[in-house]
Structure formats: C-alpha cells, structure tokens
Amino acid sequence: MRKNLTVIRAAVAVMLFLLVGGGRLFNLNTQGYEIERALLWGLNAALIAALAGFQLTDLVLARGMLQKKKGVLAACLAYVVVLAVVERSLSPELYWLIIITILSGALAVATILMTKDSSVDYIFCQHESLPAQYFRSRPFKAIAETVFRLLPFPEPIGLYRLGNAGKDSPVFVTGNFELTVRRVSQSLKGRDAWLLVCDSRGINIWCASLAGHFGTNEIANAIKLTGLQKRVDHRLLILPELCAANVKLANLKAATGFNARFGPVYIQDINWFMDGISDPGIRCVSFDLKQRLEMAIGSPLILIVLLLLIYNFLGLQHLLVIVPVLYALSVLHGVVFPVRPVQNVYLWALASGLAVFAAAYFFFGLYLSWLGSGDALAISIGFAYLVTEFCGWSPLIKYNLIPHRKPGISINTTRCTGCTGCGLCSTVCPKGVFRVIGNKSVVVDQDACVLCKACCVQCPTQAIDHTACRPRAMPD
C-alpha cells in the first residue's frame, strides 16, 4: 500500500503541476503578460497545485491522515489567496516575482518532505475519555465539513467512555467520519455507555457500508485494537442500522464473540430505541429539508475542481459568476427536489439543464448582457451534472442511479422464520419494504426498495429472493 500510494502521489502531483502550470501560462500569455511574468506566475500556480494534489491524495486514499493534512491544506489555500491578491493588485517587479516563486517552491518541497513518511495504517487512539471537542458546537467546522463533504474527515479508531460507563454499560458502534462521531457523541450525552469508533475511511456509515469500506472486518479490527472484551462483561453491540448492507452478524460473532443488534437509522432516535419504543419510523430513512440542503451544498465540489482546471486556460475570472450561480442552483434544486415534476433522474437532469441554459443565455445573456454564451453553457451543463449527482446521494432514489429498474423480491415461506426467528429483514430495511405478518415476513412495498441489499445480507436462512442480490444456493 505504501509503495502504491507513493506512485499515486507522484502521478497526481506531476499531472496537476503540468496541467495547472500550462493553463496559467497559456491564459496569462493570451492576456498580454510578457512571457517572463506569465512563466513565473504559471510556475507559482503549478507548485501549489502539485502540493495540494500530494496532500489530497493522502486524504482520499490513506485513512486517518486528516489530522496531519488539514493544516497544510489550509496553509495552501491561504497562500493561493495571497498570490491572487498580489497578482491582481500589486503587479510586483520581476525580481519580487522570482522571490515569490522561490518561496512557493520552498513551501512545496518542505511540506512534501515533512509528510512523505506519514503512516497509511490505522490510527488508534488510546485515550479513554471522549475529547470535549465532540460535545462543543462548532458551526464553522460544520460548514467546512458540509462544503467539502466528498472528502474524508477521519477520526482515530478508539473506545471511549461516556459518563460513568462500566462493565455492564451498552456499547454503541459508529464510523470514524468526524461529523458522525460528533453527532453520535452529542446524542449520547448524559448516558453511561461505551462508544466504539471503527474505521469507515472517514466517510459516513451508509456510503462506507455500501462501498464495502465499513463492515464485519472493520468492527472486528476495532474490537481487537481497543481490547473491548476486557472492558465489558456482556457481549452485545448496538450497530447503526445503515451498516446492515455489509455487516454479517453471524460472521461478526464468530470473529469476536460479540452478538449485535441494529439501532435506529438516525442517532437522534437512540433514546426511543433504548427505551424499547417500537416505532417503524426510526427504521426508515428520510430526506428532509436540512439533509437536502447539506447534500446540495456538498455535491458541487468535484464539479468546481473540474471547472478550475478548465477555466485555468480560459480565465479564472469567469468562475466569479459561474461558481456562485451553480451553488445557488444546487441549493434551489435541493429545496424543490421532492416536488420535481419529472421522476426519472436522467430526464429530469436534461430538462433542468435546458431550462437553465434558456434562462442564462436568453435572459441573463442576450437581454441583460450579464453572461456570455460560454458561461451559460457551462452553467447549464454543470447544473445537469449536479442534478444527477444530487439524486445519487438521495436515499429516495435507487442505489447506483437505476430509477428505471424495478426490483423483484419474493420470500420463500418454508425458509422464513419471521417473528419467531429474527424479523431482520423488516429491521434493517431503510424503506419499510418488509413487515412481519403471522410469523412470516411479507413484502408490502416492493417499489420503495432502493437496492441496498441489506435484507439479503442479513437473512440467516436465505429466504429472500432479490434481483439485486447474487443467487445463493441453499437446499430446501
């Protein structure tokens, strides 16, 4: 892994160096900058882009790297802002520009040398008490995590004591996405319990589970690392429901000796769950306005990076209009998403893109002269992409964007043990597809299925025949 990461780091850094440096050189030269100034400004941009790419590679591919990288990335961003101000406002003499370029190179080399040997292994926290930072309201950090939601925000693996947790206190399991750890900690505040933070590669539970990054092995590894067996007398874990697609309870018990139950979808409902209140609502995902706005603000990140690379050649000043408009459209789409007139994702994206192009080109372009045709086209294509990206993040849309595919689900009643055995399918389904009736599970809303496969994974008797699951042979 370490060797592969080094190669990827180098490849990303070199690619960004050439692409960003070449783009800035081309653009500045076409604007009338003499070749020496264009070359130096291009070199500045190339060095910072290579440095950022080097650090971002670690964030995306190496677990637990954020603690070491976020300061470096913040410094890079601040340095870029300073460079932009200097370039646009001060127009320094050539010798000052050479000094600035040398400083950029020194910053890049020093940072790479300082972080090149950073571990890509699990980061384990040996502190028993949960840090106070998880209980504090941190609005600016929450905003940053929302805007950069596509990047991992990993926290250390650890076993934390909440309140006066003892040998008989419940053990709650969660992933190591910083926002998740913070919200879980705040919801459990005042309760005597243990919190087991497992490796989910710094992303949220459902995405990590569906992508195969949070499952039986990650929980077993965390139990082993933290020595959970010595801290509690019981052998019961409470898991987040949305990891059911990749955690097999039988395998977990065989590997660790711990049984497990699935808690509610949202940690805010944990008190209802612990009090034994049987409410089907705590088992189902929703997509309320707050969640939609979080997704809408986080989804444009990849698009913005792509636009930065493209407009690096065309002129970054165009993005002063394009980027705010795209964020505003993304938020507006998040608000109207539940009442959209076209349900098919791709048709809705096409219709939305065409409508935005018409408004941007004819009204804001021709009539008001605020936008050029190229900017209008970029906004419309970008928005069409954001629509499909947003729908892919929605728990109301079929997983992997297959809105036209109707799931086929049936239950073999001779195998199903229903209420007398487990009822796991109705417990783990986030859309209420199943219900236990007369000691047997019944499919009550097949069209609601989002193809997460949790029911197939959890059924201990393999009684569920689902088109999204691999056929598994088992004698009747």
Tab-separated table of C-alpha atoms in Angstrom:
chain	number	residue	atom	x	y	z
A	1	MET	CA	0.000	0.000	0.000
A	2	ARG	CA	2.790	2.413	0.917
A	3	LYS	CA	4.568	1.873	-2.419
A	4	ASN	CA	1.354	2.272	-4.413
A	5	LEU	CA	0.483	5.435	-2.515
A	6	THR	CA	3.890	6.938	-3.321
A	7	VAL	CA	3.382	6.279	-7.035
A	8	ILE	CA	-0.132	7.757	-6.983
A	9	ARG	CA	1.061	10.797	-5.024
A	10	ALA	CA	3.790	11.452	-7.568
A	11	ALA	CA	1.492	10.900	-10.559
A	12	VAL	CA	-1.194	13.274	-9.229
A	13	ALA	CA	1.373	15.935	-8.297
A	14	VAL	CA	3.072	15.812	-11.716
A	15	MET	CA	-0.251	15.848	-13.589
A	16	LEU	CA	-1.520	18.871	-11.662
A	17	PHE	CA	1.836	20.631	-11.989
A	18	LEU	CA	1.765	20.349	-15.786
A	19	LEU	CA	-1.952	20.973	-16.205
A	20	VAL	CA	-2.305	23.953	-13.885
A	21	GLY	CA	1.061	25.485	-14.790
A	22	GLY	CA	0.422	25.095	-18.509
A	23	GLY	CA	-3.070	26.527	-18.180
A	24	ARG	CA	-1.943	29.595	-16.274
A	25	LEU	CA	0.956	30.194	-18.676
A	26	PHE	CA	-1.358	29.953	-21.691
A	27	ASN	CA	-4.046	32.176	-20.188
A	28	LEU	CA	-1.745	34.901	-18.874
A	29	ASN	CA	0.195	34.991	-22.120
A	30	THR	CA	-3.020	35.475	-24.111
A	31	GLN	CA	-3.982	38.328	-21.758
A	32	GLY	CA	-0.861	40.226	-22.748
A	33	TYR	CA	1.527	39.290	-19.939
A	34	GLU	CA	5.114	39.188	-21.147
A	35	ILE	CA	6.434	35.641	-21.286
A	36	GLU	CA	8.686	36.006	-18.221
A	37	ARG	CA	5.852	37.095	-15.931
A	38	ALA	CA	3.433	34.532	-17.366
A	39	LEU	CA	6.019	31.797	-16.884
A	40	LEU	CA	6.680	32.734	-13.248
A	41	TRP	CA	3.003	33.076	-12.331
A	42	GLY	CA	2.319	29.752	-14.049
A	43	LEU	CA	5.155	28.139	-12.109
A	44	ASN	CA	3.732	29.522	-8.852
A	45	ALA	CA	0.324	28.043	-9.569
A	46	ALA	CA	1.863	24.740	-10.693
A	47	LEU	CA	3.867	24.329	-7.474
A	48	ILE	CA	0.887	24.997	-5.211
A	49	ALA	CA	-1.364	22.721	-7.297
A	50	ALA	CA	1.201	19.908	-7.087
A	51	LEU	CA	1.442	20.381	-3.325
A	52	ALA	CA	-2.329	20.354	-2.869
A	53	GLY	CA	-2.623	17.253	-5.058
A	54	PHE	CA	0.042	15.499	-2.995
A	55	GLN	CA	-1.863	16.183	0.229
A	56	LEU	CA	-5.318	15.431	-1.207
A	57	THR	CA	-4.115	12.035	-2.400
A	58	ASP	CA	-3.367	11.133	1.197
A	59	LEU	CA	-6.745	12.430	2.348
A	60	VAL	CA	-8.635	10.312	-0.163
A	61	LEU	CA	-6.548	7.130	-0.113
A	62	ALA	CA	-4.932	6.969	3.322
A	63	ARG	CA	-7.041	6.533	6.413
A	64	GLY	CA	-6.581	8.799	9.391
A	65	MET	CA	-4.480	11.388	7.570
A	66	LEU	CA	-6.663	14.450	8.121
A	67	GLN	CA	-5.136	15.439	11.435
A	68	LYS	CA	-1.798	15.971	9.686
A	69	LYS	CA	-3.114	17.306	6.396
A	70	LYS	CA	-5.817	19.841	7.191
A	71	GLY	CA	-3.319	22.440	8.462
A	72	VAL	CA	-1.228	22.040	5.328
A	73	LEU	CA	-4.263	22.386	3.078
A	74	ALA	CA	-5.401	25.483	4.956
A	75	ALA	CA	-1.922	26.994	4.538
A	76	CYS	CA	-2.015	26.204	0.805
A	77	LEU	CA	-5.411	27.875	0.445
A	78	ALA	CA	-4.234	30.972	2.319
A	79	TYR	CA	-1.108	31.124	0.172
A	80	VAL	CA	-3.194	30.879	-3.008
A	81	VAL	CA	-5.350	33.803	-1.831
A	82	VAL	CA	-2.231	35.858	-1.138
A	83	LEU	CA	-0.832	35.028	-4.585
A	84	ALA	CA	-4.107	36.012	-6.252
A	85	VAL	CA	-4.141	39.379	-4.460
A	86	VAL	CA	-0.507	40.023	-5.320
A	87	GLU	CA	-1.048	39.062	-8.965
A	88	ARG	CA	-4.128	41.241	-9.439
A	89	SER	CA	-3.340	44.213	-7.207
A	90	LEU	CA	0.351	44.777	-6.736
A	91	SER	CA	1.937	43.716	-10.051
A	92	PRO	CA	5.346	43.231	-8.398
A	93	GLU	CA	8.634	43.846	-10.138
A	94	LEU	CA	10.215	40.876	-11.811
A	95	TYR	CA	12.771	40.293	-9.055
A	96	TRP	CA	9.984	40.177	-6.443
A	97	LEU	CA	8.124	37.709	-8.607
A	98	ILE	CA	11.233	35.495	-8.716
A	99	ILE	CA	11.438	35.622	-4.906
A	100	ILE	CA	7.733	34.692	-4.594
A	101	THR	CA	8.270	31.742	-6.922
A	102	ILE	CA	11.251	30.544	-4.882
A	103	LEU	CA	9.103	30.756	-1.728
A	104	SER	CA	6.387	28.696	-3.438
A	105	GLY	CA	8.920	26.038	-4.374
A	106	ALA	CA	10.382	26.005	-0.855
A	107	LEU	CA	6.907	25.636	0.655
A	108	ALA	CA	6.073	22.739	-1.659
A	109	VAL	CA	9.358	20.871	-1.099
A	110	ALA	CA	9.364	21.389	2.682
A	111	THR	CA	5.779	20.236	3.091
A	112	ILE	CA	6.279	17.149	0.936
A	113	LEU	CA	9.432	16.194	2.843
A	114	MET	CA	7.700	16.670	6.192
A	115	THR	CA	4.731	14.466	5.294
A	116	LYS	CA	6.134	11.929	2.841
A	117	ASP	CA	6.516	9.234	5.525
A	118	SER	CA	3.073	9.672	7.059
A	119	SER	CA	1.549	6.362	8.024
A	120	VAL	CA	-1.274	4.933	5.947
A	121	ASP	CA	-2.144	2.396	8.619
A	122	TYR	CA	-4.951	2.539	11.143
A	123	ILE	CA	-4.609	5.381	13.598
A	124	PHE	CA	-5.574	4.168	17.041
A	125	CYS	CA	-6.481	6.490	19.906
A	126	GLN	CA	-5.577	5.192	23.350
A	127	HIS	CA	-7.399	7.926	25.263
A	128	GLU	CA	-10.330	6.568	27.212
A	129	SER	CA	-12.321	9.783	27.682
A	130	LEU	CA	-14.124	11.231	24.705
A	131	PRO	CA	-12.498	14.578	23.790
A	132	ALA	CA	-14.578	17.607	24.728
A	133	GLN	CA	-14.374	18.861	21.130
A	134	TYR	CA	-17.088	16.398	20.130
A	135	PHE	CA	-19.573	17.979	22.522
A	136	ARG	CA	-18.944	21.583	21.529
A	137	SER	CA	-20.944	23.379	18.887
A	138	ARG	CA	-18.503	24.155	16.080
A	139	PRO	CA	-20.500	25.953	13.365
A	140	PHE	CA	-17.541	26.942	11.164
A	141	LYS	CA	-16.179	23.409	11.164
A	142	ALA	CA	-19.644	22.061	10.394
A	143	ILE	CA	-19.874	24.441	7.418
A	144	ALA	CA	-16.456	23.322	6.154
A	145	GLU	CA	-17.425	19.670	6.515
A	146	THR	CA	-20.635	20.338	4.600
A	147	VAL	CA	-18.932	22.175	1.724
A	148	PHE	CA	-16.151	19.566	1.493
A	149	ARG	CA	-18.388	16.604	2.292
A	150	LEU	CA	-16.962	14.497	-0.533
A	151	LEU	CA	-13.562	14.456	1.173
A	152	PRO	CA	-12.979	12.057	4.070
A	153	PHE	CA	-12.808	13.539	7.560
A	154	PRO	CA	-11.357	10.610	9.529
A	155	GLU	CA	-11.029	10.428	13.287
A	156	PRO	CA	-8.913	7.894	15.218
A	157	ILE	CA	-10.231	4.435	15.968
A	158	GLY	CA	-10.920	4.199	19.678
A	159	LEU	CA	-13.075	3.024	22.549
A	160	TYR	CA	-14.444	5.955	24.529
A	161	ARG	CA	-16.173	6.064	27.914
A	162	LEU	CA	-19.320	8.150	28.125
A	163	GLY	CA	-20.447	9.191	31.576
A	164	ASN	CA	-19.742	6.518	34.182
A	165	ALA	CA	-19.676	3.604	31.776
A	166	GLY	CA	-18.844	0.310	33.446
A	167	LYS	CA	-18.690	-3.390	32.761
A	168	ASP	CA	-22.426	-3.660	32.107
A	169	SER	CA	-22.879	-0.480	30.040
A	170	PRO	CA	-24.068	-0.723	26.420
A	171	VAL	CA	-21.581	-0.473	23.564
A	172	PHE	CA	-22.530	1.717	20.594
A	173	VAL	CA	-20.653	1.307	17.310
A	174	THR	CA	-20.085	4.064	14.778
A	175	GLY	CA	-17.751	5.021	11.929
A	176	ASN	CA	-14.876	7.496	12.066
A	177	PHE	CA	-16.365	10.307	9.956
A	178	GLU	CA	-15.779	13.335	12.194
A	179	LEU	CA	-19.270	14.741	11.730
A	180	THR	CA	-20.792	11.346	12.551
A	181	VAL	CA	-18.683	10.939	15.713
A	182	ARG	CA	-19.671	14.411	16.859
A	183	ARG	CA	-23.392	13.893	16.283
A	184	VAL	CA	-23.360	10.466	17.926
A	185	SER	CA	-21.464	11.851	20.925
A	186	GLN	CA	-23.934	14.706	21.378
A	187	SER	CA	-26.925	12.365	21.109
A	188	LEU	CA	-25.452	10.014	23.737
A	189	LYS	CA	-24.501	12.829	26.106
A	190	GLY	CA	-25.740	12.086	29.611
A	191	ARG	CA	-25.878	8.330	29.050
A	192	ASP	CA	-23.473	5.821	30.638
A	193	ALA	CA	-22.155	3.910	27.644
A	194	TRP	CA	-19.136	2.942	25.560
A	195	LEU	CA	-18.591	4.351	22.076
A	196	LEU	CA	-16.578	2.164	19.705
A	197	VAL	CA	-15.317	4.219	16.763
A	198	CYS	CA	-14.420	1.932	13.838
A	199	ASP	CA	-12.675	2.632	10.563
A	200	SER	CA	-15.096	3.805	7.868
A	201	ARG	CA	-12.335	5.590	5.919
A	202	GLY	CA	-13.544	8.944	7.172
A	203	ILE	CA	-16.899	8.846	5.364
A	204	ASN	CA	-20.461	8.373	6.558
A	205	ILE	CA	-21.798	4.966	7.556
A	206	TRP	CA	-24.184	4.283	4.680
A	207	CYS	CA	-21.798	5.306	1.914
A	208	ALA	CA	-18.942	3.404	3.564
A	209	SER	CA	-21.068	0.306	4.036
A	210	LEU	CA	-22.500	0.268	0.502
A	211	ALA	CA	-18.991	0.804	-0.901
A	212	GLY	CA	-17.612	-2.089	1.171
A	213	HIS	CA	-15.461	0.100	3.442
A	214	PHE	CA	-17.360	-0.451	6.694
A	215	GLY	CA	-18.341	-3.959	7.632
A	216	THR	CA	-17.619	-7.022	9.709
A	217	ASN	CA	-13.837	-6.802	9.409
A	218	GLU	CA	-13.658	-3.137	10.413
A	219	ILE	CA	-15.721	-3.745	13.554
A	220	ALA	CA	-13.705	-6.854	14.435
A	221	ASN	CA	-10.437	-4.938	13.990
A	222	ALA	CA	-11.643	-2.119	16.243
A	223	ILE	CA	-12.664	-4.599	18.949
A	224	LYS	CA	-9.240	-6.204	18.801
A	225	LEU	CA	-7.350	-2.894	18.806
A	226	THR	CA	-9.261	-1.430	21.731
A	227	GLY	CA	-9.462	-4.567	23.873
A	228	LEU	CA	-13.219	-4.207	24.226
A	229	GLN	CA	-13.524	-7.752	25.636
A	230	LYS	CA	-11.682	-6.643	28.773
A	231	ARG	CA	-13.809	-3.534	29.298
A	232	VAL	CA	-17.274	-5.115	29.359
A	233	ASP	CA	-18.713	-8.309	30.804
A	234	HIS	CA	-21.510	-8.628	28.270
A	235	ARG	CA	-21.097	-9.477	24.587
A	236	LEU	CA	-23.595	-7.220	22.818
A	237	LEU	CA	-23.003	-4.402	20.344
A	238	ILE	CA	-25.507	-1.840	19.091
A	239	LEU	CA	-24.802	-1.130	15.432
A	240	PRO	CA	-26.090	1.662	13.194
A	241	GLU	CA	-28.866	0.270	11.019
A	242	LEU	CA	-27.376	1.649	7.814
A	243	CYS	CA	-24.329	-0.634	8.048
A	244	ALA	CA	-26.543	-3.702	7.637
A	245	ALA	CA	-25.679	-3.994	3.941
A	246	ASN	CA	-22.101	-5.001	4.786
A	247	VAL	CA	-22.103	-6.433	8.334
A	248	LYS	CA	-22.944	-10.103	8.733
A	249	LEU	CA	-23.947	-10.760	12.317
A	250	ALA	CA	-23.016	-14.445	12.267
A	251	ASN	CA	-19.532	-13.677	10.935
A	252	LEU	CA	-19.084	-10.910	13.497
A	253	LYS	CA	-19.933	-13.260	16.351
A	254	ALA	CA	-17.626	-15.948	15.001
A	255	ALA	CA	-14.756	-13.459	14.747
A	256	THR	CA	-15.244	-11.607	18.030
A	257	GLY	CA	-17.679	-13.486	20.241
A	258	PHE	CA	-19.999	-10.444	20.262
A	259	ASN	CA	-23.655	-10.542	19.311
A	260	ALA	CA	-25.123	-7.406	17.764
A	261	ARG	CA	-28.395	-5.529	17.369
A	262	PHE	CA	-29.189	-2.837	14.844
A	263	GLY	CA	-30.141	0.512	16.290
A	264	PRO	CA	-32.174	3.231	14.556
A	265	VAL	CA	-31.323	4.931	11.262
A	266	TYR	CA	-30.722	8.306	12.929
A	267	ILE	CA	-28.796	8.651	16.163
A	268	GLN	CA	-31.279	11.301	17.332
A	269	ASP	CA	-33.747	8.412	17.866
A	270	ILE	CA	-31.390	6.398	20.070
A	271	ASN	CA	-33.293	7.203	23.267
A	272	TRP	CA	-36.511	5.860	21.769
A	273	PHE	CA	-34.676	2.720	20.740
A	274	MET	CA	-33.049	2.209	24.163
A	275	ASP	CA	-36.399	2.750	25.879
A	276	GLY	CA	-37.870	-0.071	23.788
A	277	ILE	CA	-40.341	2.097	21.904
A	278	SER	CA	-41.420	0.196	18.786
A	279	ASP	CA	-41.867	2.863	16.130
A	280	PRO	CA	-41.338	1.852	12.474
A	281	GLY	CA	-40.390	5.456	11.757
A	282	ILE	CA	-36.997	5.083	13.448
A	283	ARG	CA	-36.163	2.298	10.983
A	284	CYS	CA	-36.729	4.314	7.799
A	285	VAL	CA	-34.582	6.891	6.036
A	286	SER	CA	-35.993	10.289	5.215
A	287	PHE	CA	-34.667	13.172	3.165
A	288	ASP	CA	-35.892	16.266	4.964
A	289	LEU	CA	-35.019	19.842	4.058
A	290	LYS	CA	-31.966	20.012	6.337
A	291	GLN	CA	-30.483	16.852	4.833
A	292	ARG	CA	-31.218	18.020	1.303
A	293	LEU	CA	-29.506	21.345	1.905
A	294	GLU	CA	-26.433	19.589	3.324
A	295	MET	CA	-26.223	17.427	0.205
A	296	ALA	CA	-26.874	20.383	-2.097
A	297	ILE	CA	-24.013	22.371	-0.570
A	298	GLY	CA	-21.613	19.429	-0.623
A	299	SER	CA	-22.330	17.992	-4.072
A	300	PRO	CA	-20.707	20.666	-6.330
A	301	LEU	CA	-17.149	20.052	-5.057
A	302	ILE	CA	-15.937	17.751	-7.854
A	303	LEU	CA	-17.549	19.988	-10.476
A	304	ILE	CA	-15.850	23.089	-9.062
A	305	VAL	CA	-12.439	21.389	-9.188
A	306	LEU	CA	-13.067	20.394	-12.818
A	307	LEU	CA	-14.123	23.936	-13.701
A	308	LEU	CA	-10.990	25.318	-12.051
A	309	LEU	CA	-8.850	23.122	-14.287
A	310	ILE	CA	-10.781	24.064	-17.435
A	311	TYR	CA	-11.018	27.801	-16.772
A	312	ASN	CA	-7.384	27.848	-15.827
A	313	PHE	CA	-6.902	28.034	-19.606
A	314	LEU	CA	-9.888	30.295	-20.351
A	315	GLY	CA	-9.642	32.789	-17.485
A	316	LEU	CA	-10.461	32.203	-13.837
A	317	GLN	CA	-12.453	35.443	-13.649
A	318	HIS	CA	-15.360	33.640	-15.344
A	319	LEU	CA	-15.731	31.489	-12.231
A	320	LEU	CA	-16.606	34.544	-10.148
A	321	VAL	CA	-20.052	34.281	-11.765
A	322	ILE	CA	-20.290	30.580	-12.608
A	323	VAL	CA	-19.441	29.131	-9.178
A	324	PRO	CA	-21.919	31.193	-7.080
A	325	VAL	CA	-24.682	30.561	-9.632
A	326	LEU	CA	-24.063	26.797	-9.554
A	327	TYR	CA	-24.142	26.715	-5.752
A	328	ALA	CA	-27.363	28.761	-5.729
A	329	LEU	CA	-28.968	26.435	-8.298
A	330	SER	CA	-27.855	23.376	-6.335
A	331	VAL	CA	-29.469	24.701	-3.153
A	332	LEU	CA	-32.653	25.625	-5.039
A	333	HIS	CA	-32.795	22.128	-6.510
A	334	GLY	CA	-32.423	20.656	-3.027
A	335	VAL	CA	-35.458	22.620	-1.890
A	336	VAL	CA	-37.739	21.608	-4.796
A	337	PHE	CA	-36.421	18.044	-5.144
A	338	PRO	CA	-39.404	16.240	-3.533
A	339	VAL	CA	-41.912	18.002	-5.810
A	340	ARG	CA	-39.968	17.748	-9.076
A	341	PRO	CA	-42.372	17.099	-11.980
A	342	VAL	CA	-40.124	14.501	-13.681
A	343	GLN	CA	-39.178	11.443	-11.612
A	344	ASN	CA	-36.684	9.845	-13.988
A	345	VAL	CA	-33.250	11.113	-12.956
A	346	TYR	CA	-31.757	11.462	-16.423
A	347	LEU	CA	-34.802	13.122	-17.990
A	348	TRP	CA	-35.004	15.492	-15.032
A	349	ALA	CA	-31.314	16.378	-15.410
A	350	LEU	CA	-31.761	17.024	-19.152
A	351	ALA	CA	-34.880	19.158	-18.632
A	352	SER	CA	-33.225	21.115	-15.817
A	353	GLY	CA	-30.095	21.761	-17.875
A	354	LEU	CA	-32.099	23.000	-20.868
A	355	ALA	CA	-34.259	25.271	-18.704
A	356	VAL	CA	-31.202	26.792	-17.035
A	357	PHE	CA	-29.473	27.322	-20.382
A	358	ALA	CA	-32.530	29.079	-21.791
A	359	ALA	CA	-32.743	31.410	-18.788
A	360	ALA	CA	-28.995	32.044	-18.623
A	361	TYR	CA	-28.489	32.620	-22.345
A	362	PHE	CA	-31.604	34.485	-23.429
A	363	PHE	CA	-32.406	36.495	-20.302
A	364	PHE	CA	-29.130	36.972	-18.432
A	365	GLY	CA	-27.049	36.820	-21.612
A	366	LEU	CA	-28.809	38.488	-24.513
A	367	TYR	CA	-31.242	40.676	-22.571
A	368	LEU	CA	-29.164	41.784	-19.556
A	369	SER	CA	-25.695	41.082	-21.018
A	370	TRP	CA	-24.527	39.624	-17.697
A	371	LEU	CA	-23.332	36.292	-19.100
A	372	GLY	CA	-21.586	35.134	-22.243
A	373	SER	CA	-22.776	32.114	-24.221
A	374	GLY	CA	-19.842	30.040	-22.942
A	375	ASP	CA	-20.689	30.843	-19.336
A	376	ALA	CA	-24.356	29.998	-19.905
A	377	LEU	CA	-23.394	26.660	-21.451
A	378	ALA	CA	-21.018	25.853	-18.580
A	379	ILE	CA	-23.708	26.653	-16.012
A	380	SER	CA	-26.352	24.535	-17.749
A	381	ILE	CA	-24.092	21.501	-18.247
A	382	GLY	CA	-22.770	21.846	-14.706
A	383	PHE	CA	-26.260	22.022	-13.264
A	384	ALA	CA	-27.393	18.937	-15.216
A	385	TYR	CA	-24.445	17.081	-13.696
A	386	LEU	CA	-25.335	18.361	-10.205
A	387	VAL	CA	-28.887	17.057	-10.599
A	388	THR	CA	-27.669	13.516	-11.279
A	389	GLU	CA	-25.055	13.804	-8.514
A	390	PHE	CA	-27.668	15.009	-6.034
A	391	CYS	CA	-30.062	12.212	-6.930
A	392	GLY	CA	-27.263	9.716	-6.380
A	393	TRP	CA	-26.901	10.995	-2.824
A	394	SER	CA	-30.606	10.758	-2.106
A	395	PRO	CA	-31.858	7.742	-0.115
A	396	LEU	CA	-35.123	8.059	-2.030
A	397	ILE	CA	-33.534	7.070	-5.346
A	398	LYS	CA	-32.436	3.565	-6.273
A	399	TYR	CA	-28.846	2.899	-5.240
A	400	ASN	CA	-26.402	3.383	-8.150
A	401	LEU	CA	-28.979	5.505	-10.012
A	402	ILE	CA	-31.196	2.819	-11.513
A	403	PRO	CA	-34.600	4.517	-11.352
A	404	HIS	CA	-35.972	2.512	-14.241
A	405	ARG	CA	-35.091	-0.844	-12.737
A	406	LYS	CA	-37.890	-2.451	-10.774
A	407	PRO	CA	-36.644	-4.762	-8.035
A	408	GLY	CA	-38.051	-8.254	-7.877
A	409	ILE	CA	-38.462	-9.504	-4.310
A	410	SER	CA	-40.068	-12.687	-3.065
A	411	ILE	CA	-39.878	-14.662	0.179
A	412	ASN	CA	-39.572	-18.421	0.462
A	413	THR	CA	-42.081	-19.041	3.245
A	414	THR	CA	-40.699	-22.505	4.001
A	415	ARG	CA	-37.355	-20.986	4.970
A	416	CYS	CA	-38.597	-17.762	6.543
A	417	THR	CA	-38.691	-17.853	10.351
A	418	GLY	CA	-40.280	-14.411	10.582
A	419	CYS	CA	-41.179	-13.164	14.009
A	420	THR	CA	-40.343	-16.411	15.782
A	421	GLY	CA	-36.818	-16.382	14.400
A	422	CYS	CA	-35.484	-12.907	13.648
A	423	GLY	CA	-37.553	-10.465	11.574
A	424	LEU	CA	-34.230	-8.986	10.479
A	425	CYS	CA	-35.417	-8.029	7.005
A	426	SER	CA	-38.006	-5.620	8.428
A	427	THR	CA	-35.485	-4.386	10.997
A	428	VAL	CA	-32.730	-3.448	8.548
A	429	CYS	CA	-34.755	-2.288	5.533
A	430	PRO	CA	-34.443	1.525	5.440
A	431	LYS	CA	-37.570	1.929	3.308
A	432	GLY	CA	-40.135	-0.279	5.050
A	433	VAL	CA	-40.363	-2.841	2.244
A	434	PHE	CA	-40.995	-5.734	4.666
A	435	ARG	CA	-43.398	-6.394	7.509
A	436	VAL	CA	-43.815	-9.416	9.751
A	437	ILE	CA	-47.382	-10.735	9.499
A	438	GLY	CA	-48.461	-14.013	11.024
A	439	ASN	CA	-44.901	-15.023	11.966
A	440	LYS	CA	-43.731	-14.601	8.375
A	441	SER	CA	-42.113	-11.680	6.601
A	442	VAL	CA	-44.192	-10.158	3.815
A	443	VAL	CA	-43.228	-7.740	1.056
A	444	VAL	CA	-45.580	-4.783	1.493
A	445	ASP	CA	-43.977	-2.079	-0.684
A	446	GLN	CA	-41.652	-3.530	-3.312
A	447	ASP	CA	-41.406	-0.307	-5.340
A	448	ALA	CA	-39.880	1.517	-2.344
A	449	CYS	CA	-36.776	-0.712	-2.442
A	450	VAL	CA	-33.555	1.230	-3.021
A	451	LEU	CA	-31.489	-1.893	-3.800
A	452	CYS	CA	-29.228	-1.585	-0.752
A	453	LYS	CA	-29.270	-5.408	-0.313
A	454	ALA	CA	-29.338	-5.239	3.488
A	455	CYS	CA	-32.236	-7.703	3.620
A	456	CYS	CA	-30.337	-10.324	1.600
A	457	VAL	CA	-27.185	-9.902	3.655
A	458	GLN	CA	-28.974	-10.267	6.983
A	459	CYS	CA	-31.471	-13.066	6.265
A	460	PRO	CA	-29.990	-16.026	8.187
A	461	THR	CA	-31.995	-18.638	6.284
A	462	GLN	CA	-31.529	-17.086	2.823
A	463	ALA	CA	-35.274	-16.919	2.410
A	464	ILE	CA	-35.257	-13.700	0.378
A	465	ASP	CA	-35.040	-13.914	-3.397
A	466	HIS	CA	-33.969	-10.445	-4.574
A	467	THR	CA	-32.944	-9.454	-8.103
A	468	ALA	CA	-30.230	-7.157	-6.725
A	469	CYS	CA	-28.536	-9.944	-4.767
A	470	ARG	CA	-26.366	-12.719	-6.064
A	471	PRO	CA	-28.237	-16.001	-6.269
A	472	ARG	CA	-27.190	-18.210	-3.390
A	473	ALA	CA	-27.737	-21.904	-3.484
A	474	MET	CA	-29.320	-23.472	-0.419
A	475	PRO	CA	-31.274	-26.706	-0.258
A	476	ASP	CA	-34.946	-26.501	0.678
